[in-house]
Structures are given as structure tokens and as C-alpha cells.
mmCIF file of C-alpha atoms and ligand atoms in Angstrom:
data_model
loop_
_atom_site.group_PDB
_atom_site.id
_atom_site.type_symbol
_atom_site.label_atom_id
_atom_site.label_comp_id
_atom_site.label_asym_id
_atom_site.label_seq_id
_atom_site.Cartn_x
_atom_site.Cartn_y
_atom_site.Cartn_z
ATOM 1 C CA MET A 12 -13.691 9.710 14.461
ATOM 2 C CA GLY A 13 -13.876 12.352 11.765
ATOM 3 C CA ASN A 14 -11.588 10.523 9.357
ATOM 4 C CA LYS A 15 -13.407 11.922 6.391
ATOM 5 C CA ASN A 16 -12.158 15.392 7.238
ATOM 6 C CA ILE A 17 -8.491 14.483 7.260
ATOM 7 C CA SER A 18 -6.848 15.866 4.150
ATOM 8 C CA MET A 19 -5.214 13.570 1.630
ATOM 9 C CA ALA A 20 -1.889 15.307 2.281
ATOM 10 C CA VAL A 21 -2.065 14.206 5.923
ATOM 11 C CA ILE A 22 -3.226 10.700 4.984
ATOM 12 C CA ARG A 23 -0.178 10.372 2.707
ATOM 13 C CA ARG A 24 2.076 11.092 5.683
ATOM 14 C CA LEU A 25 0.325 8.681 8.080
ATOM 15 C CA PRO A 26 2.013 5.488 6.846
ATOM 16 C CA LYS A 27 5.343 7.118 7.625
ATOM 17 C CA TYR A 28 4.245 8.086 11.138
ATOM 18 C CA TYR A 29 2.930 4.561 11.595
ATOM 19 C CA ARG A 30 6.237 3.005 10.555
ATOM 20 C CA TYR A 31 8.377 5.244 12.782
ATOM 21 C CA LEU A 32 6.045 4.777 15.746
ATOM 22 C CA GLY A 33 6.256 1.007 15.191
ATOM 23 C CA ASP A 34 10.044 1.250 15.269
ATOM 24 C CA LEU A 35 9.848 3.178 18.556
ATOM 25 C CA LEU A 36 7.576 0.530 20.069
ATOM 26 C CA GLU A 37 10.028 -2.180 19.048
ATOM 27 C CA ARG A 38 12.633 -0.264 21.017
ATOM 28 C CA ASP A 39 10.226 -0.002 23.975
ATOM 29 C CA ILE A 40 9.965 3.766 23.737
ATOM 30 C CA GLN A 41 6.592 4.747 25.154
ATOM 31 C CA ARG A 42 6.552 8.487 24.791
ATOM 32 C CA ILE A 43 8.072 10.994 22.444
ATOM 33 C CA SER A 44 7.942 14.745 21.935
ATOM 34 C CA SER A 45 7.099 16.323 18.600
ATOM 35 C CA LYS A 46 10.671 17.652 18.549
ATOM 36 C CA GLU A 47 12.159 14.149 18.929
ATOM 37 C CA LEU A 48 9.704 12.756 16.381
ATOM 38 C CA SER A 49 10.724 15.572 14.057
ATOM 39 C CA ASP A 50 14.400 14.645 14.431
ATOM 40 C CA ILE A 51 13.772 11.055 13.356
ATOM 41 C CA ILE A 52 11.032 11.517 10.733
ATOM 42 C CA GLY A 53 12.315 14.721 9.172
ATOM 43 C CA PHE A 54 9.014 16.636 9.185
ATOM 44 C CA THR A 55 9.068 19.847 11.223
ATOM 45 C CA ALA A 56 7.788 19.668 14.802
ATOM 46 C CA SER A 57 5.008 22.083 13.927
ATOM 47 C CA GLN A 58 3.972 19.960 10.959
ATOM 48 C CA ILE A 59 3.847 16.937 13.236
ATOM 49 C CA ARG A 60 1.727 18.732 15.854
ATOM 50 C CA GLN A 61 -0.600 19.973 13.146
ATOM 51 C CA ASP A 62 -0.908 16.525 11.543
ATOM 52 C CA LEU A 63 -1.499 14.663 14.767
ATOM 53 C CA ASN A 64 -3.944 17.265 16.073
ATOM 54 C CA ASN A 65 -6.272 16.058 13.342
ATOM 55 C CA PHE A 66 -7.297 13.045 15.311
ATOM 56 C CA GLY A 67 -7.480 13.488 18.990
ATOM 57 C CA GLY A 68 -5.538 14.789 21.904
ATOM 58 C CA PHE A 69 -2.639 12.404 21.954
ATOM 59 C CA GLY A 70 -0.037 15.051 22.521
ATOM 60 C CA GLN A 71 0.112 16.730 25.883
ATOM 61 C CA GLN A 72 2.140 19.793 26.731
ATOM 62 C CA GLY A 73 5.239 18.681 28.592
ATOM 63 C CA TYR A 74 4.566 14.982 28.049
ATOM 64 C CA GLY A 75 4.735 14.486 24.326
ATOM 65 C CA TYR A 76 2.937 11.676 22.548
ATOM 66 C CA ASN A 77 1.990 8.300 23.913
ATOM 67 C CA VAL A 78 3.606 6.145 21.224
ATOM 68 C CA ASP A 79 1.383 3.098 21.667
ATOM 69 C CA ALA A 80 -1.890 5.054 21.665
ATOM 70 C CA LEU A 81 -0.857 7.064 18.633
ATOM 71 C CA HIS A 82 0.306 3.955 16.787
ATOM 72 C CA ASN A 83 -3.043 2.251 17.508
ATOM 73 C CA GLU A 84 -5.006 5.263 16.397
ATOM 74 C CA ILE A 85 -3.133 5.607 13.117
ATOM 75 C CA GLU A 86 -3.535 1.861 12.586
ATOM 76 C CA LYS A 87 -7.314 2.278 12.834
ATOM 77 C CA ILE A 88 -7.393 5.359 10.641
ATOM 78 C CA LEU A 89 -5.416 3.561 7.958
ATOM 79 C CA GLY A 90 -7.671 0.503 8.265
ATOM 80 C CA LEU A 91 -4.719 -1.680 9.223
ATOM 81 C CA ASP A 92 -6.709 -3.268 12.041
ATOM 82 C CA LYS A 93 -8.655 -5.112 9.317
ATOM 83 C CA LYS A 94 -7.808 -7.929 6.917
ATOM 84 C CA TYR A 95 -8.035 -7.637 3.148
ATOM 85 C CA ASN A 96 -8.269 -10.348 0.504
ATOM 86 C CA ALA A 97 -6.236 -9.636 -2.589
ATOM 87 C CA ILE A 98 -5.353 -11.199 -5.910
ATOM 88 C CA LEU A 99 -2.351 -10.526 -8.087
ATOM 89 C CA ILE A 100 -2.650 -10.355 -11.854
ATOM 90 C CA GLY A 101 0.468 -10.810 -13.970
ATOM 91 C CA ALA A 102 2.802 -13.370 -12.406
ATOM 92 C CA GLY A 103 5.947 -12.169 -14.195
ATOM 93 C CA ASN A 104 9.073 -10.622 -12.689
ATOM 94 C CA LEU A 105 7.364 -7.938 -10.646
ATOM 95 C CA GLY A 106 4.357 -10.070 -9.717
ATOM 96 C CA GLN A 107 6.599 -12.813 -8.411
ATOM 97 C CA ALA A 108 8.684 -10.394 -6.381
ATOM 98 C CA ILE A 109 5.557 -8.974 -4.736
ATOM 99 C CA THR A 110 4.181 -12.448 -4.095
ATOM 100 C CA ASN A 111 7.437 -13.521 -2.517
ATOM 101 C CA TYR A 112 7.442 -10.656 -0.045
ATOM 102 C CA THR A 113 5.806 -11.875 3.167
ATOM 103 C CA GLY A 114 5.420 -8.446 4.754
ATOM 104 C CA PHE A 115 2.121 -7.595 3.053
ATOM 105 C CA LYS A 116 0.387 -10.619 4.534
ATOM 106 C CA ALA A 117 1.812 -9.763 7.936
ATOM 107 C CA ALA A 118 0.201 -6.329 7.558
ATOM 108 C CA GLY A 119 -3.200 -7.872 6.800
ATOM 109 C CA PHE A 120 -3.164 -8.008 3.015
ATOM 110 C CA GLU A 121 -3.459 -11.610 1.975
ATOM 111 C CA ILE A 122 -2.900 -12.622 -1.634
ATOM 112 C CA LYS A 123 -5.438 -15.380 -2.228
ATOM 113 C CA GLY A 124 -4.649 -16.104 -5.845
ATOM 114 C CA LEU A 125 -2.243 -15.401 -8.698
ATOM 115 C CA PHE A 126 -3.387 -15.005 -12.283
ATOM 116 C CA ASP A 127 -1.709 -14.846 -15.659
ATOM 117 C CA ALA A 128 -2.818 -14.995 -19.278
ATOM 118 C CA ASN A 129 0.215 -16.860 -20.614
ATOM 119 C CA PRO A 130 -0.553 -20.592 -20.982
ATOM 120 C CA ARG A 131 3.082 -21.358 -20.131
ATOM 121 C CA MET A 132 2.675 -19.664 -16.748
ATOM 122 C CA ILE A 133 -0.693 -21.160 -15.862
ATOM 123 C CA GLY A 134 -0.332 -24.139 -13.532
ATOM 124 C CA LEU A 135 3.204 -23.206 -12.403
ATOM 125 C CA LYS A 136 3.791 -23.021 -8.668
ATOM 126 C CA LEU A 137 4.923 -19.946 -6.817
ATOM 127 C CA ARG A 138 5.056 -20.145 -3.012
ATOM 128 C CA ASP A 139 1.726 -21.727 -2.013
ATOM 129 C CA PHE A 140 0.060 -20.811 -5.267
ATOM 130 C CA GLU A 141 -0.648 -22.442 -8.522
ATOM 131 C CA ILE A 142 -0.871 -19.676 -11.110
ATOM 132 C CA MET A 143 -4.416 -19.555 -12.446
ATOM 133 C CA ASP A 144 -5.826 -18.665 -15.839
ATOM 134 C CA SER A 145 -6.905 -15.040 -15.899
ATOM 135 C CA ASP A 146 -9.989 -16.134 -17.847
ATOM 136 C CA ASN A 147 -11.290 -17.235 -14.451
ATOM 137 C CA LEU A 148 -10.757 -13.951 -12.627
ATOM 138 C CA GLU A 149 -14.416 -13.047 -12.185
ATOM 139 C CA GLU A 150 -15.412 -16.361 -10.663
ATOM 140 C CA PHE A 151 -12.506 -16.299 -8.204
ATOM 141 C CA ILE A 152 -13.162 -12.719 -7.143
ATOM 142 C CA GLU A 153 -16.805 -13.439 -6.431
ATOM 143 C CA GLU A 154 -16.194 -16.714 -4.601
ATOM 144 C CA ASN A 155 -13.317 -15.471 -2.457
ATOM 145 C CA ASP A 156 -14.546 -12.067 -1.428
ATOM 146 C CA ILE A 157 -11.670 -10.284 -3.122
ATOM 147 C CA GLU A 158 -11.489 -6.547 -2.438
ATOM 148 C CA ILE A 159 -8.045 -5.681 -3.746
ATOM 149 C CA ALA A 160 -6.339 -6.483 -7.044
ATOM 150 C CA ILE A 161 -2.625 -5.982 -7.580
ATOM 151 C CA ILE A 162 -2.000 -5.289 -11.255
ATOM 152 C CA CYS A 163 1.413 -6.333 -12.559
ATOM 153 C CA ILE A 164 0.730 -6.758 -16.260
ATOM 154 C CA PRO A 165 1.994 -4.606 -19.141
ATOM 155 C CA LYS A 166 0.063 -1.416 -19.763
ATOM 156 C CA ASN A 167 -1.645 -2.835 -22.827
ATOM 157 C CA GLY A 168 -4.440 -4.897 -21.427
ATOM 158 C CA ALA A 169 -4.472 -3.260 -18.005
ATOM 159 C CA GLN A 170 -7.664 -1.277 -18.644
ATOM 160 C CA GLU A 171 -9.484 -4.308 -20.003
ATOM 161 C CA VAL A 172 -8.528 -6.387 -16.971
ATOM 162 C CA THR A 173 -9.537 -3.499 -14.723
ATOM 163 C CA ASP A 174 -13.000 -3.283 -16.255
ATOM 164 C CA ARG A 175 -13.508 -7.005 -15.650
ATOM 165 C CA ILE A 176 -12.316 -7.104 -12.051
ATOM 166 C CA VAL A 177 -14.274 -3.988 -11.114
ATOM 167 C CA LYS A 178 -17.426 -5.542 -12.523
ATOM 168 C CA ALA A 179 -16.710 -8.652 -10.449
ATOM 169 C CA GLY A 180 -16.488 -6.646 -7.222
ATOM 170 C CA VAL A 181 -12.927 -5.402 -6.694
ATOM 171 C CA THR A 182 -12.972 -1.982 -5.019
ATOM 172 C CA GLY A 183 -9.266 -1.284 -4.550
ATOM 173 C CA ILE A 184 -6.540 -1.531 -7.185
ATOM 174 C CA TRP A 185 -2.842 -1.414 -6.427
ATOM 175 C CA ASN A 186 -1.633 -0.581 -9.888
ATOM 176 C CA PHE A 187 1.935 -1.144 -11.013
ATOM 177 C CA ALA A 188 1.213 -0.858 -14.739
ATOM 178 C CA PRO A 189 2.368 2.523 -16.045
ATOM 179 C CA VAL A 190 -1.079 3.635 -17.192
ATOM 180 C CA ASP A 191 -3.885 5.760 -15.749
ATOM 181 C CA LEU A 192 -6.764 3.385 -15.214
ATOM 182 C CA GLU A 193 -10.347 4.534 -15.550
ATOM 183 C CA VAL A 194 -12.648 3.273 -12.837
ATOM 184 C CA PRO A 195 -16.066 4.146 -11.415
ATOM 185 C CA SER A 196 -16.086 6.502 -8.438
ATOM 186 C CA HIS A 197 -16.536 3.768 -5.807
ATOM 187 C CA VAL A 198 -13.238 2.163 -6.848
ATOM 188 C CA ILE A 199 -9.884 3.425 -5.605
ATOM 189 C CA VAL A 200 -6.713 3.118 -7.645
ATOM 190 C CA GLU A 201 -3.371 3.587 -5.954
ATOM 191 C CA ASN A 202 -0.557 3.806 -8.490
ATOM 192 C CA VAL A 203 2.985 2.770 -7.706
ATOM 193 C CA ASN A 204 5.759 3.854 -9.980
ATOM 194 C CA LEU A 205 9.349 3.019 -9.151
ATOM 195 C CA THR A 206 10.544 4.765 -12.292
ATOM 196 C CA GLU A 207 9.124 8.100 -11.157
ATOM 197 C CA SER A 208 10.925 7.669 -7.861
ATOM 198 C CA LEU A 209 14.151 6.834 -9.690
ATOM 199 C CA PHE A 210 13.804 9.938 -11.873
ATOM 200 C CA THR A 211 13.415 12.039 -8.738
ATOM 201 C CA LEU A 212 16.680 10.558 -7.507
ATOM 202 C CA SER A 213 18.232 11.418 -10.853
ATOM 203 C CA TYR A 214 17.173 15.052 -10.458
ATOM 204 C CA LEU A 215 18.609 15.213 -6.964
ATOM 205 C CA ILE A 216 22.020 13.771 -7.812
ATOM 206 C CA LYS A 217 22.543 15.059 -11.336
ATOM 207 C CA ASP A 218 24.508 18.167 -10.352
ATOM 208 C CA ASN A 219 26.754 16.354 -7.900
ATOM 209 C CA ARG A 220 28.807 14.473 -10.434
HETATM 210 P P1 LIG B 13 6.761 -9.572 -17.118
HETATM 211 O O1 LIG B 13 6.657 -9.651 -18.598
HETATM 212 O O2 LIG B 13 7.837 -10.310 -16.424
HETATM 213 O O3 LIG B 13 5.367 -10.030 -16.461
HETATM 214 C C1 LIG B 13 4.116 -9.640 -16.945
HETATM 215 C C2 LIG B 13 3.190 -10.845 -16.827
HETATM 216 O O4 LIG B 13 1.864 -10.415 -17.130
HETATM 217 C C3 LIG B 13 3.535 -11.965 -17.809
HETATM 218 O O5 LIG B 13 3.663 -13.184 -17.091
HETATM 219 C C4 LIG B 13 2.374 -11.963 -18.774
HETATM 220 O O6 LIG B 13 2.068 -13.275 -19.251
HETATM 221 C C5 LIG B 13 1.251 -11.427 -17.917
HETATM 222 N N1 LIG B 13 0.166 -10.795 -18.675
HETATM 223 C C6 LIG B 13 0.258 -9.987 -19.754
HETATM 224 N N2 LIG B 13 -0.963 -9.553 -20.114
HETATM 225 C C7 LIG B 13 -1.840 -10.104 -19.256
HETATM 226 C C8 LIG B 13 -3.256 -10.043 -19.116
HETATM 227 N N3 LIG B 13 -3.989 -9.282 -19.949
HETATM 228 N N4 LIG B 13 -3.842 -10.725 -18.110
HETATM 229 C C9 LIG B 13 -3.090 -11.477 -17.280
HETATM 230 N N5 LIG B 13 -1.747 -11.586 -17.358
HETATM 231 C C10 LIG B 13 -1.134 -10.901 -18.334
HETATM 232 O O7 LIG B 13 6.829 -8.007 -16.792
HETATM 233 P P2 LIG B 13 7.295 -7.308 -15.435
HETATM 234 O O8 LIG B 13 8.701 -6.912 -15.551
HETATM 235 O O9 LIG B 13 6.875 -8.141 -14.274
HETATM 236 O O10 LIG B 13 6.413 -5.968 -15.482
HETATM 237 C C11 LIG B 13 5.005 -6.052 -15.350
HETATM 238 C C12 LIG B 13 4.377 -4.683 -15.348
HETATM 239 O O11 LIG B 13 4.837 -3.953 -14.247
HETATM 240 C C13 LIG B 13 4.699 -3.824 -16.561
HETATM 241 O O12 LIG B 13 3.574 -3.029 -16.856
HETATM 242 C C14 LIG B 13 5.825 -2.945 -16.095
HETATM 243 O O13 LIG B 13 5.863 -1.740 -16.827
HETATM 244 C C15 LIG B 13 5.386 -2.722 -14.697
HETATM 245 N N6 LIG B 13 6.434 -2.352 -13.756
HETATM 246 C C16 LIG B 13 6.108 -1.348 -12.916
HETATM 247 C C17 LIG B 13 6.960 -0.948 -11.935
HETATM 248 C C18 LIG B 13 6.496 0.123 -11.053
HETATM 249 O O14 LIG B 13 7.250 0.629 -10.261
HETATM 250 N N7 LIG B 13 5.257 0.499 -11.130
HETATM 251 C C19 LIG B 13 8.290 -1.551 -11.788
HETATM 252 C C20 LIG B 13 8.519 -2.637 -12.694
HETATM 253 C C21 LIG B 13 7.618 -3.012 -13.661
#
């Protein structure tokens, strides 16, 4: 599988394909044309054919796509057929909300530990976790084979924490702190920013009022 040759633009669309295909499977729909897929996803049919042509001949003229096969293939490409051990750093409002959402574990991303620097937070219980002292991050990462860290701390301090967890072996960072983290090239940072999304909404509705 030539995954390496798939462009980042296509990769960014794959989670959406995966979700819609999953919805189709739940409704027992086994095949779909690029036109029908286009109607539900909102990408053009030609975009869909182009995207899905990147990885194998799942579409057949006159048949459409085999939903299950395509779903499985995208699952593999996205690495969702594997399990990942994660930790969450910063057990405040956002950190607790993420911890309380069970969907990430269902998708294979298991939070193994929660960390905070505030002595008043350390030792408190949240779901199955006792919040741990972030002084002990390195030891936990090494002992529990942690690949992913979810950063939910304020932007001050985020780089320092990043340097420590990267040194301890974390290779993927899901970063919610509004700061551009510097990491070595073998480490991937995926930033999430709800505010940017909200500002996009603002742009789109501002002239309608
Ligand atoms: P919060 O104040 O409720 O929680 C932050 C927690 O991090 C606190 O419990 C604090 O003790 C802990 N903390 C601070 N420095 C630390 C360190 N160096 N090591 C370990 N723990 C540390 O704040 P909230 O509302 O949960 O926001 C957290 C972060 O997430 C902020 O950076 C905020 O800007 C960001 N945020 C990002 C969003 C996004 O869409 N990306 C949405 C909402 C918040």
C-alpha cells in the first residue's frame, strides 16, 4: 500500500469518508456510487473518485463502491485498526471533558493516565483515574508505552511539558493549547482549535444579520 504517496489534503478528508461509510454500514448499505456519496458528504463526485482512486480499485463502473471494503481500507490507512496508549496533561475543564468522552477509547485511543501540576487536583478522581502529579510524567510514559499525549494546559508551560514528554518517548501530540509547539521531526503534532472554527462560523454568518 503506497500510503506515503497519498497527499495530506486527501488524508485530511479520509476521516470524513470513514465516518460516512461507517454510517452507511450501520444502515446496512453495502454499495454506493460516487454520486450518492457526493450527495451525502458534500464533496463533488469527481473529487471522491479522485480521492478514492489513490488506494486501490474499490470503485467499479456501474457498481459503485463496496462500502465495507472501502471502510476497512480507510481504517487501515488511518491506522485505526491499531490501539494507541495515551495520556492527558492538564485535568481542568477541557481535559475533564475529553476524559469523560468514551468515544476515543472505542476508536482505539486509550487514555492510561491523567496528569496535572496543581497540588489541589492531584489525587482527585475522574472516571477510573486518580489525577497524577505531572512531575512523574516521564516515568509513566516509559513504563506504560505511551505514544500519544493530549495537551490541555494553558499555553504557558506547554512547550516545556512537550520537551519533557518527547524526551520520554511520546511521538504524537494532540495539542489543544493555543501555541505552536516545537518538536523534533519524528514527532507529530496535531493542533485542535475550537476558537478558529468558531471564527470561521462568525465569518460565514456575519452578513446574515
Ligand atoms: P483549566 O484552567 O480549567 O485547566 C488547565 C489545567 O492545566 C489546570 O488544572 C492546571 O492546574 C493544569 N496545568 C497548568 N499548567 C500545567 C503544567 N505545566 N503541567 C500540568 N498541568 C498544568 O483550563 P481549560 O479551560 O481546561 O483550558 C486548558 C487549555 O486548553 C488552555 O490552553 C486553553 O486555551 C485551551 N483550550 C483550547 C481549546 C481548543 O479548541 N483548542 C478549547 C478550550 C480550551
